[in-house]
Amino acid sequence: MTPSADKRQSGNPAAQAQINLTVKQQREQQKQAKLAEYQKQLAKRRRGKVVWWAVGSTAAIAVVGLIVASVVLAPQRVTYEAANSTGREIEGVETFTNVTTHVEGTVDYEQNPPAGGEHNAVWLNCGVYTEPQANENAVHSMEHGAVWITYDPAQVSDADIETLRGQMPSTYALLTPYPDMDTPIAVTAWNAQLKLDSADDPRISEFFTEYWRSQNAPEPNAICSGAIDGPGKA
């Protein structure tokens, strides 16, 4: 039988001692090699965790940044104080006297767009519309205190429409096209109307401040939702 490397023998004591030392060194080297490989693999795993933690943290920070940016940079709807009518005069505003009767069918209104008068028993839900709406339903919305912004599509640009939209509060307001008006833009509340050439006119916000949800409307505390959506509701 041939002796293994761990059990090699020599008749010379000095040689035998050298053999024993060599075997011990080999074992130690193997042990150190295994330890070094283990430490290498452990370090690799740690580096992987650090990389993934860094990537995950960066992604999380990016997501949070996007959320914050979307909140900060998103267009904010303007607000007005309800029932803030003071009776002040706004240059260019015309006022009228109209009845509040509910009727069926179409109505021939004295103002164009109408600023009150006979109207349908069902109101138009407030909001933005890309198509013309029935006068009779929109007038009912104004009876509840809504402000109706109308524009002639042939006389305004897309940028003008966005400017008008940006001046609307989130409730009790209508924005609709109204072809063939004698003015590019009209802002109307019950019995009050302001005709304008520019969507940037500062009197638009003054009109909202004065007439939006005015307590002078026939039904100032009635809702402006829960009825009907006309065509083209945005």
mmCIF file of C-alpha atoms in Angstrom:
data_model
loop_
_atom_site.group_PDB
_atom_site.id
_atom_site.type_symbol
_atom_site.label_atom_id
_atom_site.label_comp_id
_atom_site.label_asym_id
_atom_site.label_seq_id
_atom_site.Cartn_x
_atom_site.Cartn_y
_atom_site.Cartn_z
ATOM 1 C CA MET A 1 0.000 0.000 0.000
ATOM 2 C CA THR A 2 1.349 3.397 -0.889
ATOM 3 C CA PRO A 3 1.203 5.803 2.057
ATOM 4 C CA SER A 4 -0.831 8.991 1.589
ATOM 5 C CA ALA A 5 0.732 12.421 1.536
ATOM 6 C CA ASP A 6 -0.402 12.935 5.125
ATOM 7 C CA LYS A 7 1.303 9.710 6.287
ATOM 8 C CA ARG A 8 4.588 9.742 4.420
ATOM 9 C CA GLN A 9 7.423 8.125 6.405
ATOM 10 C CA SER A 10 11.172 8.411 6.331
ATOM 11 C CA GLY A 11 13.858 6.478 8.139
ATOM 12 C CA ASN A 12 15.735 9.705 8.739
ATOM 13 C CA PRO A 13 14.320 11.585 11.771
ATOM 14 C CA ALA A 14 15.347 14.966 10.335
ATOM 15 C CA ALA A 15 13.748 14.149 7.026
ATOM 16 C CA GLN A 16 10.660 12.865 8.789
ATOM 17 C CA ALA A 17 10.371 16.159 10.704
ATOM 18 C CA GLN A 18 10.625 18.086 7.434
ATOM 19 C CA ILE A 19 7.885 15.947 5.929
ATOM 20 C CA ASN A 20 5.618 16.530 8.934
ATOM 21 C CA LEU A 21 6.250 20.312 8.710
ATOM 22 C CA THR A 22 5.477 20.321 4.991
ATOM 23 C CA VAL A 23 2.164 18.499 5.529
ATOM 24 C CA LYS A 24 1.207 20.935 8.284
ATOM 25 C CA GLN A 25 2.017 23.888 6.077
ATOM 26 C CA GLN A 26 -0.051 22.443 3.257
ATOM 27 C CA ARG A 27 -3.020 22.018 5.582
ATOM 28 C CA GLU A 28 -2.611 25.565 6.851
ATOM 29 C CA GLN A 29 -2.331 26.898 3.316
ATOM 30 C CA GLN A 30 -5.484 25.029 2.321
ATOM 31 C CA LYS A 31 -7.249 26.400 5.376
ATOM 32 C CA GLN A 32 -6.121 29.949 4.620
ATOM 33 C CA ALA A 33 -7.095 29.564 0.978
ATOM 34 C CA LYS A 34 -10.621 28.444 1.994
ATOM 35 C CA LEU A 35 -10.870 31.300 4.500
ATOM 36 C CA ALA A 36 -9.728 33.830 1.895
ATOM 37 C CA GLU A 37 -12.273 32.521 -0.611
ATOM 38 C CA TYR A 38 -15.036 32.705 2.016
ATOM 39 C CA GLN A 39 -14.075 36.272 2.903
ATOM 40 C CA LYS A 40 -13.977 37.166 -0.803
ATOM 41 C CA GLN A 41 -17.484 35.797 -1.346
ATOM 42 C CA LEU A 42 -18.737 37.520 1.819
ATOM 43 C CA ALA A 43 -17.287 40.845 0.699
ATOM 44 C CA LYS A 44 -18.871 40.385 -2.735
ATOM 45 C CA ARG A 45 -22.279 39.784 -1.175
ATOM 46 C CA ARG A 46 -21.858 42.834 1.023
ATOM 47 C CA ARG A 47 -20.919 45.002 -1.949
ATOM 48 C CA GLY A 48 -23.998 43.705 -3.775
ATOM 49 C CA LYS A 49 -26.227 44.652 -0.858
ATOM 50 C CA VAL A 50 -24.673 48.106 -0.689
ATOM 51 C CA VAL A 51 -25.160 48.627 -4.427
ATOM 52 C CA TRP A 52 -28.781 47.502 -4.300
ATOM 53 C CA TRP A 53 -29.403 49.629 -1.201
ATOM 54 C CA ALA A 54 -27.902 52.635 -2.981
ATOM 55 C CA VAL A 55 -29.941 51.964 -6.116
ATOM 56 C CA GLY A 56 -33.098 51.445 -4.092
ATOM 57 C CA SER A 57 -32.499 54.598 -2.050
ATOM 58 C CA THR A 58 -31.800 56.632 -5.166
ATOM 59 C CA ALA A 59 -34.960 55.315 -6.814
ATOM 60 C CA ALA A 60 -37.009 56.057 -3.697
ATOM 61 C CA ILE A 61 -35.605 59.581 -3.529
ATOM 62 C CA ALA A 62 -36.372 60.074 -7.221
ATOM 63 C CA VAL A 63 -39.957 58.900 -6.750
ATOM 64 C CA VAL A 64 -40.444 61.194 -3.769
ATOM 65 C CA GLY A 65 -38.934 64.038 -5.782
ATOM 66 C CA LEU A 66 -41.324 63.422 -8.651
ATOM 67 C CA ILE A 67 -44.293 63.360 -6.291
ATOM 68 C CA VAL A 68 -43.216 66.595 -4.623
ATOM 69 C CA ALA A 69 -42.547 68.224 -7.991
ATOM 70 C CA SER A 70 -45.940 67.161 -9.317
ATOM 71 C CA VAL A 71 -47.627 68.718 -6.301
ATOM 72 C CA VAL A 72 -45.564 71.895 -6.335
ATOM 73 C CA LEU A 73 -45.556 72.430 -10.090
ATOM 74 C CA ALA A 74 -49.114 71.305 -10.862
ATOM 75 C CA PRO A 75 -51.450 74.172 -11.718
ATOM 76 C CA GLN A 76 -53.410 75.123 -8.645
ATOM 77 C CA ARG A 77 -57.079 76.020 -8.973
ATOM 78 C CA VAL A 78 -57.823 79.515 -7.784
ATOM 79 C CA THR A 79 -60.317 80.003 -4.998
ATOM 80 C CA TYR A 80 -62.741 82.779 -4.183
ATOM 81 C CA GLU A 81 -64.705 83.537 -1.076
ATOM 82 C CA ALA A 82 -68.302 82.458 -1.411
ATOM 83 C CA ALA A 83 -70.980 85.082 -0.901
ATOM 84 C CA ASN A 84 -68.408 87.863 -1.203
ATOM 85 C CA SER A 85 -70.705 90.209 -3.128
ATOM 86 C CA THR A 86 -70.152 93.769 -1.994
ATOM 87 C CA GLY A 87 -72.219 95.644 -4.539
ATOM 88 C CA ARG A 88 -69.112 97.287 -5.976
ATOM 89 C CA GLU A 89 -69.069 98.312 -9.605
ATOM 90 C CA ILE A 90 -66.749 96.566 -12.070
ATOM 91 C CA GLU A 91 -66.040 98.422 -15.271
ATOM 92 C CA GLY A 92 -67.976 96.928 -18.157
ATOM 93 C CA VAL A 93 -70.376 94.788 -16.123
ATOM 94 C CA GLU A 94 -73.987 94.955 -17.258
ATOM 95 C CA THR A 95 -76.792 94.035 -14.872
ATOM 96 C CA PHE A 96 -80.283 92.791 -15.655
ATOM 97 C CA THR A 97 -83.557 91.714 -14.094
ATOM 98 C CA ASN A 98 -84.720 88.189 -14.989
ATOM 99 C CA VAL A 99 -87.426 85.805 -13.801
ATOM 100 C CA THR A 100 -86.658 82.385 -12.302
ATOM 101 C CA THR A 101 -89.470 80.281 -13.787
ATOM 102 C CA HIS A 102 -88.891 76.613 -14.698
ATOM 103 C CA VAL A 103 -90.143 75.726 -18.168
ATOM 104 C CA GLU A 104 -89.849 72.994 -20.770
ATOM 105 C CA GLY A 105 -88.388 73.373 -24.241
ATOM 106 C CA THR A 106 -86.178 76.133 -25.594
ATOM 107 C CA VAL A 107 -86.194 79.714 -24.375
ATOM 108 C CA ASP A 108 -85.615 82.912 -26.362
ATOM 109 C CA TYR A 109 -83.289 84.846 -24.065
ATOM 110 C CA GLU A 110 -82.896 88.615 -24.011
ATOM 111 C CA GLN A 111 -79.136 88.416 -23.357
ATOM 112 C CA ASN A 112 -76.604 86.515 -25.426
ATOM 113 C CA PRO A 113 -75.271 84.506 -23.657
ATOM 114 C CA PRO A 114 -78.207 84.487 -21.249
ATOM 115 C CA ALA A 115 -77.767 85.993 -17.803
ATOM 116 C CA GLY A 116 -80.871 84.494 -16.214
ATOM 117 C CA GLY A 117 -84.505 84.005 -17.022
ATOM 118 C CA GLU A 118 -86.772 81.034 -17.629
ATOM 119 C CA HIS A 119 -84.842 77.767 -17.621
ATOM 120 C CA ASN A 120 -85.031 73.997 -17.516
ATOM 121 C CA ALA A 121 -85.844 72.295 -14.233
ATOM 122 C CA VAL A 122 -82.544 70.338 -14.443
ATOM 123 C CA TRP A 123 -79.247 72.174 -14.086
ATOM 124 C CA LEU A 124 -75.980 71.512 -15.906
ATOM 125 C CA ASN A 125 -73.271 70.008 -13.698
ATOM 126 C CA CYS A 126 -70.520 72.549 -13.220
ATOM 127 C CA GLY A 127 -67.170 71.956 -14.901
ATOM 128 C CA VAL A 128 -65.331 72.332 -18.204
ATOM 129 C CA TYR A 129 -66.993 71.417 -21.500
ATOM 130 C CA THR A 130 -65.490 71.276 -24.973
ATOM 131 C CA GLU A 131 -68.851 71.502 -26.751
ATOM 132 C CA PRO A 132 -71.668 74.078 -26.595
ATOM 133 C CA GLN A 133 -74.322 73.458 -23.946
ATOM 134 C CA ALA A 134 -78.049 74.045 -23.741
ATOM 135 C CA ASN A 135 -78.763 77.537 -22.428
ATOM 136 C CA GLU A 136 -81.716 76.340 -20.404
ATOM 137 C CA ASN A 137 -79.584 73.985 -18.253
ATOM 138 C CA ALA A 138 -76.644 76.378 -17.840
ATOM 139 C CA VAL A 139 -78.969 79.167 -16.703
ATOM 140 C CA HIS A 140 -80.264 76.881 -13.966
ATOM 141 C CA SER A 141 -76.654 76.410 -12.781
ATOM 142 C CA MET A 142 -76.296 80.187 -12.485
ATOM 143 C CA GLU A 143 -79.498 80.228 -10.464
ATOM 144 C CA HIS A 144 -77.505 78.200 -7.914
ATOM 145 C CA GLY A 145 -74.697 80.774 -7.826
ATOM 146 C CA ALA A 146 -72.404 79.443 -10.566
ATOM 147 C CA VAL A 147 -70.392 81.694 -12.890
ATOM 148 C CA TRP A 148 -70.507 80.775 -16.580
ATOM 149 C CA ILE A 149 -67.478 81.534 -18.774
ATOM 150 C CA THR A 150 -68.260 81.345 -22.479
ATOM 151 C CA TYR A 151 -65.944 81.878 -25.447
ATOM 152 C CA ASP A 152 -66.358 82.078 -29.197
ATOM 153 C CA PRO A 153 -64.080 79.353 -30.658
ATOM 154 C CA ALA A 154 -63.529 81.449 -33.786
ATOM 155 C CA GLN A 155 -62.159 84.360 -31.763
ATOM 156 C CA VAL A 156 -59.907 82.709 -29.151
ATOM 157 C CA SER A 157 -56.868 80.427 -29.186
ATOM 158 C CA ASP A 158 -56.186 77.198 -27.306
ATOM 159 C CA ALA A 159 -53.868 79.193 -25.055
ATOM 160 C CA ASP A 160 -56.728 81.599 -24.278
ATOM 161 C CA ILE A 161 -58.962 78.681 -23.314
ATOM 162 C CA GLU A 162 -56.295 77.323 -20.961
ATOM 163 C CA THR A 163 -55.922 80.773 -19.410
ATOM 164 C CA LEU A 164 -59.661 80.922 -18.802
ATOM 165 C CA ARG A 165 -59.616 77.428 -17.363
ATOM 166 C CA GLY A 166 -56.857 78.433 -14.970
ATOM 167 C CA GLN A 167 -59.030 81.193 -13.520
ATOM 168 C CA MET A 168 -61.866 78.848 -12.606
ATOM 169 C CA PRO A 169 -62.461 77.650 -9.061
ATOM 170 C CA SER A 170 -62.994 73.913 -8.650
ATOM 171 C CA THR A 171 -66.760 74.225 -8.125
ATOM 172 C CA TYR A 172 -69.664 76.446 -9.134
ATOM 173 C CA ALA A 173 -68.159 77.424 -12.463
ATOM 174 C CA LEU A 174 -68.824 76.518 -16.101
ATOM 175 C CA LEU A 175 -66.527 76.892 -19.083
ATOM 176 C CA THR A 176 -68.068 76.218 -22.497
ATOM 177 C CA PRO A 177 -67.678 77.288 -26.117
ATOM 178 C CA TYR A 178 -70.433 79.578 -27.350
ATOM 179 C CA PRO A 179 -70.228 80.148 -31.117
ATOM 180 C CA ASP A 180 -71.222 83.389 -32.805
ATOM 181 C CA MET A 181 -71.000 85.661 -29.776
ATOM 182 C CA ASP A 182 -70.506 89.371 -30.373
ATOM 183 C CA THR A 183 -67.414 89.208 -28.157
ATOM 184 C CA PRO A 184 -64.530 86.740 -27.800
ATOM 185 C CA ILE A 185 -65.290 86.040 -24.120
ATOM 186 C CA ALA A 186 -68.181 86.586 -21.736
ATOM 187 C CA VAL A 187 -68.278 85.965 -17.991
ATOM 188 C CA THR A 188 -71.819 85.674 -16.688
ATOM 189 C CA ALA A 189 -73.559 85.248 -13.348
ATOM 190 C CA TRP A 190 -77.240 85.533 -12.557
ATOM 191 C CA ASN A 191 -78.312 89.018 -13.746
ATOM 192 C CA ALA A 192 -74.708 90.167 -14.379
ATOM 193 C CA GLN A 193 -72.429 89.886 -17.398
ATOM 194 C CA LEU A 194 -68.972 91.077 -18.455
ATOM 195 C CA LYS A 195 -67.863 90.878 -22.095
ATOM 196 C CA LEU A 196 -64.132 90.793 -22.791
ATOM 197 C CA ASP A 197 -61.574 90.751 -25.585
ATOM 198 C CA SER A 198 -58.751 89.096 -23.648
ATOM 199 C CA ALA A 199 -58.454 85.995 -21.463
ATOM 200 C CA ASP A 200 -55.824 87.843 -19.406
ATOM 201 C CA ASP A 201 -58.186 90.635 -18.412
ATOM 202 C CA PRO A 202 -57.887 91.149 -14.611
ATOM 203 C CA ARG A 203 -61.593 91.903 -14.413
ATOM 204 C CA ILE A 204 -62.307 88.181 -14.745
ATOM 205 C CA SER A 205 -61.020 87.523 -11.223
ATOM 206 C CA GLU A 206 -62.804 90.651 -10.000
ATOM 207 C CA PHE A 207 -66.040 89.300 -11.451
ATOM 208 C CA PHE A 208 -65.575 85.961 -9.693
ATOM 209 C CA THR A 209 -64.787 87.716 -6.436
ATOM 210 C CA GLU A 210 -67.982 89.702 -6.684
ATOM 211 C CA TYR A 211 -70.451 87.191 -8.127
ATOM 212 C CA TRP A 212 -69.222 83.625 -7.510
ATOM 213 C CA ARG A 213 -71.748 81.866 -5.250
ATOM 214 C CA SER A 214 -73.311 85.222 -4.528
ATOM 215 C CA GLN A 215 -76.097 85.261 -1.989
ATOM 216 C CA ASN A 216 -77.953 87.472 -4.440
ATOM 217 C CA ALA A 217 -78.505 84.473 -6.742
ATOM 218 C CA PRO A 218 -82.045 83.046 -6.563
ATOM 219 C CA GLU A 219 -80.875 79.735 -5.009
ATOM 220 C CA PRO A 220 -77.395 80.502 -3.620
ATOM 221 C CA ASN A 221 -76.950 77.379 -1.504
ATOM 222 C CA ALA A 222 -78.171 74.808 -4.025
ATOM 223 C CA ILE A 223 -75.637 72.327 -5.413
ATOM 224 C CA CYS A 224 -74.018 72.473 -8.849
ATOM 225 C CA SER A 225 -73.530 68.737 -9.350
ATOM 226 C CA GLY A 226 -75.640 65.585 -9.345
ATOM 227 C CA ALA A 227 -77.789 66.611 -12.308
ATOM 228 C CA ILE A 228 -76.720 66.220 -15.960
ATOM 229 C CA ASP A 229 -73.409 66.280 -17.822
ATOM 230 C CA GLY A 230 -73.703 67.856 -21.226
ATOM 231 C CA PRO A 231 -71.701 66.705 -24.259
ATOM 232 C CA GLY A 232 -67.938 67.166 -24.157
ATOM 233 C CA LYS A 233 -67.501 67.125 -20.380
ATOM 234 C CA ALA A 234 -63.759 67.311 -19.745
#
